[in-house]
Amino acid sequence: MIRPMAITVVGSMPVQPSTEELASGYQTGEDPFERSLERAVAAQVECGVEIVSDGQTRDTMVNVFARHLRGIRMKERPIAIADIEWKGSIALKDLERARSILPKGRVLKGLITGPYTMSKGVVDQHYNDPAELATAFARALNSEARAIEPVVNVIQLDEPFFSVEYPSIAKELVKKAFEGITKPKALHVCGDVSKVFDRLTEMPVDILDHEFAAHPGLLSVLKEHSFKQSIGYGCVRSDDVRIETVDEIAARLQNVMGITGHERLLVDPDCGLRNIPLESALGKLRNMAAARDRVMADAR
């Protein structure tokens, strides 16, 4: 059950194995990334995050999937050299581990990089057709979504490229990636989505998640459109080490609640937190939780 105003993350956390852990893992055969996953999950829980991710600590959002798909050769940039096919679950083991250490009552989010963003992140030496390449990724990622669905409470598709370049087949790609999925479905698109928000509202998803701290003008876009989805409200910046105060975040939450009410809101950072120091990330998450608690107490 995903409750209104739940605290969540977009996905990545700035937690990586140490050099010593990597070296030890090489010698012993133990997986050093399992420890970083455990630290990422524990950090989220300690900060009050209620919809938790595995922290996506293993690799970048494209490479973490590309290296496990058939038809991809891993170079400095992944290369599509044959038909792209799913050959077994990529994130299931990590999600099962995350689930096993989550306290009762916490919700687990599965993360999948979207097919269009995957297609823009690889070099195509096989399909020679952008739509075919993206559609192939959508089919493969749908198999991944089906594999992780039993373990998670919500699945999020990350499509940052939709704010930069919105393809004519965007809706079809999202539909294909989520085909057969019955649990709540989220679509995260960072950047300024003001020009494409009307089309995003047509997506077959339950949650639309966007960057409102970096792009406060998106609030006026919410006023102009009707939509059925809940909104993942990015209320702290993910590209700035400064920790927003509880007062700042509470004011932002009150602004959006004045437009949408609280029943269809989730509270999160603008984007993944991978690229800022851990201390900043944790401070932002703690203050988000405190601000949410304050505005909900004031609303009673």
Short mmCIF file of C-alpha atoms in Angstrom, two decimals:
data_model
loop_
_atom_site.label_atom_id
_atom_site.label_comp_id
_atom_site.label_asym_id
_atom_site.label_seq_id
_atom_site.Cartn_x
_atom_site.Cartn_y
_atom_site.Cartn_z
CA MET A 1 0.00 0.00 0.00
CA ILE A 2 1.42 3.37 -1.05
CA ARG A 3 0.05 6.04 1.22
CA PRO A 4 -0.31 9.70 0.31
CA MET A 5 2.67 11.95 1.08
CA ALA A 6 4.99 8.98 1.51
CA ILE A 7 8.69 9.81 1.52
CA THR A 8 10.60 8.12 -1.29
CA VAL A 9 13.71 8.41 -3.43
CA VAL A 10 14.02 8.52 -7.20
CA GLY A 11 16.53 5.72 -7.00
CA SER A 12 20.29 6.02 -6.81
CA MET A 13 22.20 6.70 -3.60
CA PRO A 14 25.83 7.89 -3.26
CA VAL A 15 27.02 4.65 -1.69
CA GLN A 16 29.81 2.61 -3.30
CA PRO A 17 32.10 -0.20 -2.12
CA SER A 18 35.41 0.99 -0.73
CA THR A 19 38.68 0.13 -2.46
CA GLU A 20 39.37 -2.34 0.34
CA GLU A 21 35.98 -4.02 -0.14
CA LEU A 22 36.54 -4.31 -3.88
CA ALA A 23 39.97 -5.83 -3.35
CA SER A 24 38.68 -8.22 -0.71
CA GLY A 25 35.81 -9.27 -2.95
CA TYR A 26 38.23 -10.02 -5.77
CA GLN A 27 40.24 -12.28 -3.48
CA THR A 28 37.38 -14.03 -1.68
CA GLY A 29 34.72 -14.11 -4.37
CA GLU A 30 32.29 -12.24 -2.14
CA ASP A 31 30.11 -9.57 -3.72
CA PRO A 32 31.29 -6.17 -2.42
CA PHE A 33 28.23 -4.47 -3.89
CA GLU A 34 25.93 -6.36 -1.54
CA ARG A 35 27.43 -4.38 1.33
CA SER A 36 26.88 -1.08 -0.47
CA LEU A 37 23.29 -2.10 -1.16
CA GLU A 38 22.79 -2.84 2.52
CA ARG A 39 24.26 0.54 3.48
CA ALA A 40 22.08 2.33 0.92
CA VAL A 41 18.92 0.67 2.22
CA ALA A 42 19.85 1.27 5.87
CA ALA A 43 20.60 4.93 5.16
CA GLN A 44 17.22 5.46 3.54
CA VAL A 45 15.39 3.79 6.41
CA GLU A 46 17.31 5.82 9.00
CA CYS A 47 16.35 9.04 7.21
CA GLY A 48 12.64 8.24 7.20
CA VAL A 49 12.27 7.03 3.61
CA GLU A 50 9.15 4.88 3.34
CA ILE A 51 9.33 3.77 -0.31
CA VAL A 52 12.89 2.46 -0.50
CA SER A 53 15.09 1.56 -3.48
CA ASP A 54 18.11 -0.75 -3.63
CA GLY A 55 20.24 2.37 -4.16
CA GLN A 56 21.32 1.34 -7.68
CA THR A 57 24.90 1.16 -6.41
CA ARG A 58 26.35 -1.26 -8.98
CA ASP A 59 26.70 0.94 -12.05
CA THR A 60 25.26 3.81 -14.06
CA MET A 61 21.58 3.65 -14.97
CA VAL A 62 22.32 2.49 -18.53
CA ASN A 63 25.25 0.16 -17.90
CA VAL A 64 23.60 -1.65 -14.99
CA PHE A 65 21.08 -3.07 -17.47
CA ALA A 66 23.06 -3.05 -20.72
CA ARG A 67 25.81 -5.34 -19.46
CA HIS A 68 23.29 -8.11 -18.72
CA LEU A 69 21.31 -8.06 -21.98
CA ARG A 70 22.04 -10.33 -24.92
CA GLY A 71 23.09 -8.42 -28.03
CA ILE A 72 25.13 -5.79 -26.18
CA ARG A 73 28.91 -5.54 -26.22
CA MET A 74 30.27 -3.51 -23.33
CA LYS A 75 32.83 -0.90 -24.32
CA GLU A 76 33.34 2.63 -23.02
CA ARG A 77 29.82 3.07 -24.36
CA PRO A 78 27.65 -0.07 -24.79
CA ILE A 79 27.25 -1.24 -28.40
CA ALA A 80 24.18 -3.03 -29.81
CA ILE A 81 25.67 -5.72 -32.07
CA ALA A 82 22.76 -8.20 -32.32
CA ASP A 83 19.11 -8.60 -31.36
CA ILE A 84 18.63 -7.29 -27.83
CA GLU A 85 17.12 -9.94 -25.58
CA TRP A 86 16.61 -10.48 -21.87
CA LYS A 87 18.63 -13.43 -20.64
CA GLY A 88 17.68 -13.52 -16.97
CA SER A 89 16.82 -11.15 -14.17
CA ILE A 90 19.21 -8.28 -13.62
CA ALA A 91 18.01 -6.74 -10.36
CA LEU A 92 16.06 -9.57 -8.72
CA LYS A 93 18.84 -10.75 -6.40
CA ASP A 94 19.52 -7.22 -5.16
CA LEU A 95 15.83 -6.54 -4.63
CA GLU A 96 15.39 -9.79 -2.72
CA ARG A 97 18.28 -8.77 -0.47
CA ALA A 98 16.80 -5.30 0.00
CA ARG A 99 13.43 -6.82 0.85
CA SER A 100 15.00 -9.14 3.41
CA ILE A 101 16.46 -6.25 5.43
CA LEU A 102 13.58 -3.79 5.16
CA PRO A 103 11.68 -3.14 8.39
CA LYS A 104 8.02 -4.07 8.45
CA GLY A 105 5.83 -1.43 6.86
CA ARG A 106 8.42 -0.11 4.41
CA VAL A 107 7.68 -0.30 0.70
CA LEU A 108 10.19 -1.46 -1.93
CA LYS A 109 10.56 0.21 -5.32
CA GLY A 110 12.07 -1.55 -8.34
CA LEU A 111 14.01 0.63 -10.78
CA ILE A 112 14.23 0.07 -14.52
CA THR A 113 15.92 2.43 -16.95
CA GLY A 114 13.45 3.17 -19.71
CA PRO A 115 13.78 1.81 -23.24
CA TYR A 116 14.19 5.18 -24.90
CA THR A 117 16.92 6.28 -22.51
CA MET A 118 18.62 2.91 -23.00
CA SER A 119 18.48 3.38 -26.77
CA LYS A 120 20.10 6.82 -26.47
CA GLY A 121 22.82 5.44 -24.21
CA VAL A 122 24.16 2.81 -26.61
CA VAL A 123 25.82 2.82 -30.02
CA ASP A 124 23.58 1.04 -32.54
CA GLN A 125 25.51 -1.20 -34.92
CA HIS A 126 22.67 -3.63 -35.53
CA TYR A 127 19.17 -2.18 -35.95
CA ASN A 128 20.09 1.06 -37.71
CA ASP A 129 16.62 2.28 -36.78
CA PRO A 130 16.03 4.27 -33.57
CA ALA A 131 12.44 3.08 -33.16
CA GLU A 132 13.36 -0.59 -33.61
CA LEU A 133 16.24 -0.24 -31.14
CA ALA A 134 14.03 1.37 -28.48
CA THR A 135 11.27 -1.19 -29.04
CA ALA A 136 13.75 -4.03 -28.61
CA PHE A 137 14.80 -2.56 -25.29
CA ALA A 138 11.13 -2.22 -24.28
CA ARG A 139 10.55 -5.93 -24.90
CA ALA A 140 13.65 -6.95 -22.96
CA LEU A 141 12.91 -4.62 -20.06
CA ASN A 142 9.34 -5.89 -19.86
CA SER A 143 10.76 -9.32 -19.07
CA GLU A 144 12.81 -7.70 -16.31
CA ALA A 145 9.72 -5.93 -14.93
CA ARG A 146 7.79 -9.20 -14.84
CA ALA A 147 10.68 -10.92 -13.05
CA ILE A 148 10.96 -8.35 -10.25
CA GLU A 149 7.24 -7.66 -9.79
CA PRO A 150 6.68 -10.39 -7.15
CA VAL A 151 9.37 -8.85 -4.91
CA VAL A 152 8.53 -5.14 -5.12
CA ASN A 153 5.53 -2.94 -4.34
CA VAL A 154 6.00 -0.46 -7.18
CA ILE A 155 8.06 -0.40 -10.38
CA GLN A 156 9.53 2.83 -11.70
CA LEU A 157 10.62 3.43 -15.28
CA ASP A 158 13.29 6.13 -15.63
CA GLU A 159 13.11 8.13 -18.88
CA PRO A 160 15.19 11.29 -18.45
CA PHE A 161 15.50 11.69 -22.22
CA PHE A 162 11.77 12.40 -22.55
CA SER A 163 12.40 15.96 -21.36
CA VAL A 164 15.09 16.48 -23.99
CA GLU A 165 13.71 14.62 -26.98
CA TYR A 166 10.18 13.21 -26.88
CA PRO A 167 9.74 10.41 -29.44
CA SER A 168 6.49 9.82 -31.28
CA ILE A 169 6.45 6.26 -29.90
CA ALA A 170 6.95 7.30 -26.26
CA LYS A 171 3.58 6.04 -25.06
CA GLU A 172 3.96 2.75 -26.94
CA LEU A 173 7.39 2.19 -25.40
CA VAL A 174 6.13 2.74 -21.85
CA LYS A 175 3.10 0.55 -22.51
CA LYS A 176 5.30 -2.27 -23.84
CA ALA A 177 7.77 -2.01 -20.95
CA PHE A 178 4.93 -2.29 -18.41
CA GLU A 179 2.82 -4.85 -20.29
CA GLY A 180 1.26 -7.34 -17.87
CA ILE A 181 2.38 -5.45 -14.75
CA THR A 182 -0.42 -5.06 -12.20
CA LYS A 183 1.40 -3.38 -9.32
CA PRO A 184 1.66 0.43 -9.23
CA LYS A 185 3.71 1.83 -12.09
CA ALA A 186 5.74 5.05 -11.92
CA LEU A 187 7.39 7.09 -14.67
CA HIS A 188 10.27 9.38 -13.68
CA VAL A 189 11.24 12.11 -16.13
CA CYS A 190 13.71 14.67 -14.85
CA GLY A 191 14.48 18.01 -16.45
CA ASP A 192 11.94 20.59 -17.57
CA VAL A 193 8.86 18.65 -18.68
CA SER A 194 6.60 21.69 -19.09
CA LYS A 195 6.39 21.28 -22.88
CA VAL A 196 5.55 17.57 -22.74
CA PHE A 197 3.55 17.30 -19.51
CA ASP A 198 0.25 17.11 -21.38
CA ARG A 199 1.52 14.02 -23.21
CA LEU A 200 2.96 12.50 -20.05
CA THR A 201 -0.49 12.64 -18.45
CA GLU A 202 -1.63 10.21 -21.17
CA MET A 203 0.89 7.58 -20.07
CA PRO A 204 -0.47 4.26 -18.74
CA VAL A 205 1.11 4.75 -15.31
CA ASP A 206 -0.07 5.49 -11.79
CA ILE A 207 2.64 7.97 -10.76
CA LEU A 208 4.38 10.79 -12.65
CA ASP A 209 7.61 11.85 -10.96
CA HIS A 210 9.35 15.13 -11.85
CA GLU A 211 11.87 17.81 -10.82
CA PHE A 212 9.95 20.62 -9.15
CA ALA A 213 12.78 22.03 -7.01
CA ALA A 214 15.00 22.76 -10.00
CA HIS A 215 12.01 23.74 -12.16
CA PRO A 216 9.46 25.50 -9.92
CA GLY A 217 7.61 26.75 -13.00
CA LEU A 218 6.20 23.23 -13.36
CA LEU A 219 3.74 24.11 -10.61
CA SER A 220 1.90 26.38 -13.03
CA VAL A 221 1.80 23.50 -15.52
CA LEU A 222 0.05 21.35 -12.92
CA LYS A 223 -2.59 24.05 -12.57
CA GLU A 224 -3.25 24.04 -16.31
CA HIS A 225 -3.83 20.30 -16.76
CA SER A 226 -6.12 17.65 -15.39
CA PHE A 227 -4.54 14.26 -14.79
CA LYS A 228 -5.39 11.03 -13.04
CA GLN A 229 -1.92 10.08 -11.80
CA SER A 230 -0.34 10.76 -8.45
CA ILE A 231 2.60 13.16 -8.55
CA GLY A 232 6.08 12.36 -7.30
CA TYR A 233 7.01 15.85 -6.16
CA GLY A 234 10.73 16.53 -6.36
CA CYS A 235 11.19 19.04 -3.53
CA VAL A 236 14.97 19.05 -3.02
CA ARG A 237 17.63 19.45 -5.67
CA SER A 238 19.74 16.45 -6.59
CA ASP A 239 22.43 18.54 -8.31
CA ASP A 240 23.27 20.81 -5.38
CA VAL A 241 25.15 19.82 -2.23
CA ARG A 242 23.34 22.44 -0.16
CA ILE A 243 20.88 20.85 2.25
CA GLU A 244 17.53 22.63 1.99
CA THR A 245 16.03 23.62 5.33
CA VAL A 246 12.86 22.10 6.71
CA ASP A 247 11.20 25.50 6.30
CA GLU A 248 12.11 25.65 2.60
CA ILE A 249 10.85 22.17 1.88
CA ALA A 250 7.66 22.67 3.90
CA ALA A 251 6.90 25.82 1.90
CA ARG A 252 7.34 23.90 -1.35
CA LEU A 253 5.04 21.14 -0.14
CA GLN A 254 2.39 23.64 0.90
CA ASN A 255 2.57 25.23 -2.55
CA VAL A 256 1.90 21.98 -4.38
CA MET A 257 -0.72 20.85 -1.87
CA GLY A 258 -2.60 24.04 -2.67
CA ILE A 259 -2.88 22.80 -6.25
CA THR A 260 -3.32 19.05 -5.95
CA GLY A 261 -4.23 18.40 -2.34
CA HIS A 262 -2.16 15.80 -0.49
CA GLU A 263 -4.01 12.63 -1.48
CA ARG A 264 -2.12 12.21 -4.76
CA LEU A 265 1.35 13.34 -3.70
CA LEU A 266 4.57 11.48 -2.99
CA VAL A 267 7.56 13.37 -1.60
CA ASP A 268 11.03 12.81 -3.06
CA PRO A 269 14.20 14.47 -4.38
CA ASP A 270 14.32 15.84 -7.91
CA CYS A 271 16.38 12.93 -9.22
CA GLY A 272 18.81 10.26 -8.11
CA LEU A 273 21.29 11.29 -5.43
CA ARG A 274 24.32 9.43 -6.81
CA ASN A 275 26.26 12.57 -7.71
CA ILE A 276 26.25 14.43 -4.40
CA PRO A 277 28.11 13.59 -1.17
CA LEU A 278 26.44 11.12 1.15
CA GLU A 279 26.21 13.70 3.94
CA SER A 280 24.24 16.03 1.67
CA ALA A 281 21.97 13.24 0.46
CA LEU A 282 21.13 12.12 3.98
CA GLY A 283 20.52 15.67 5.16
CA LYS A 284 18.12 16.29 2.31
CA LEU A 285 16.19 13.08 3.02
CA ARG A 286 15.95 13.79 6.75
CA ASN A 287 14.68 17.30 6.15
CA MET A 288 12.17 16.05 3.58
CA ALA A 289 10.69 13.70 6.16
CA ALA A 290 10.59 16.42 8.82
CA ALA A 291 8.94 18.88 6.42
CA ARG A 292 6.32 16.33 5.39
CA ASP A 293 5.51 15.62 9.03
CA ARG A 294 5.18 19.34 9.73
CA VAL A 295 2.82 20.15 6.85
CA MET A 296 0.66 17.11 7.55
CA ALA A 297 0.40 18.08 11.23
CA ASP A 298 -0.57 21.62 10.23
CA ALA A 299 -3.20 20.27 7.83
CA ARG A 300 -5.01 18.30 10.52
#
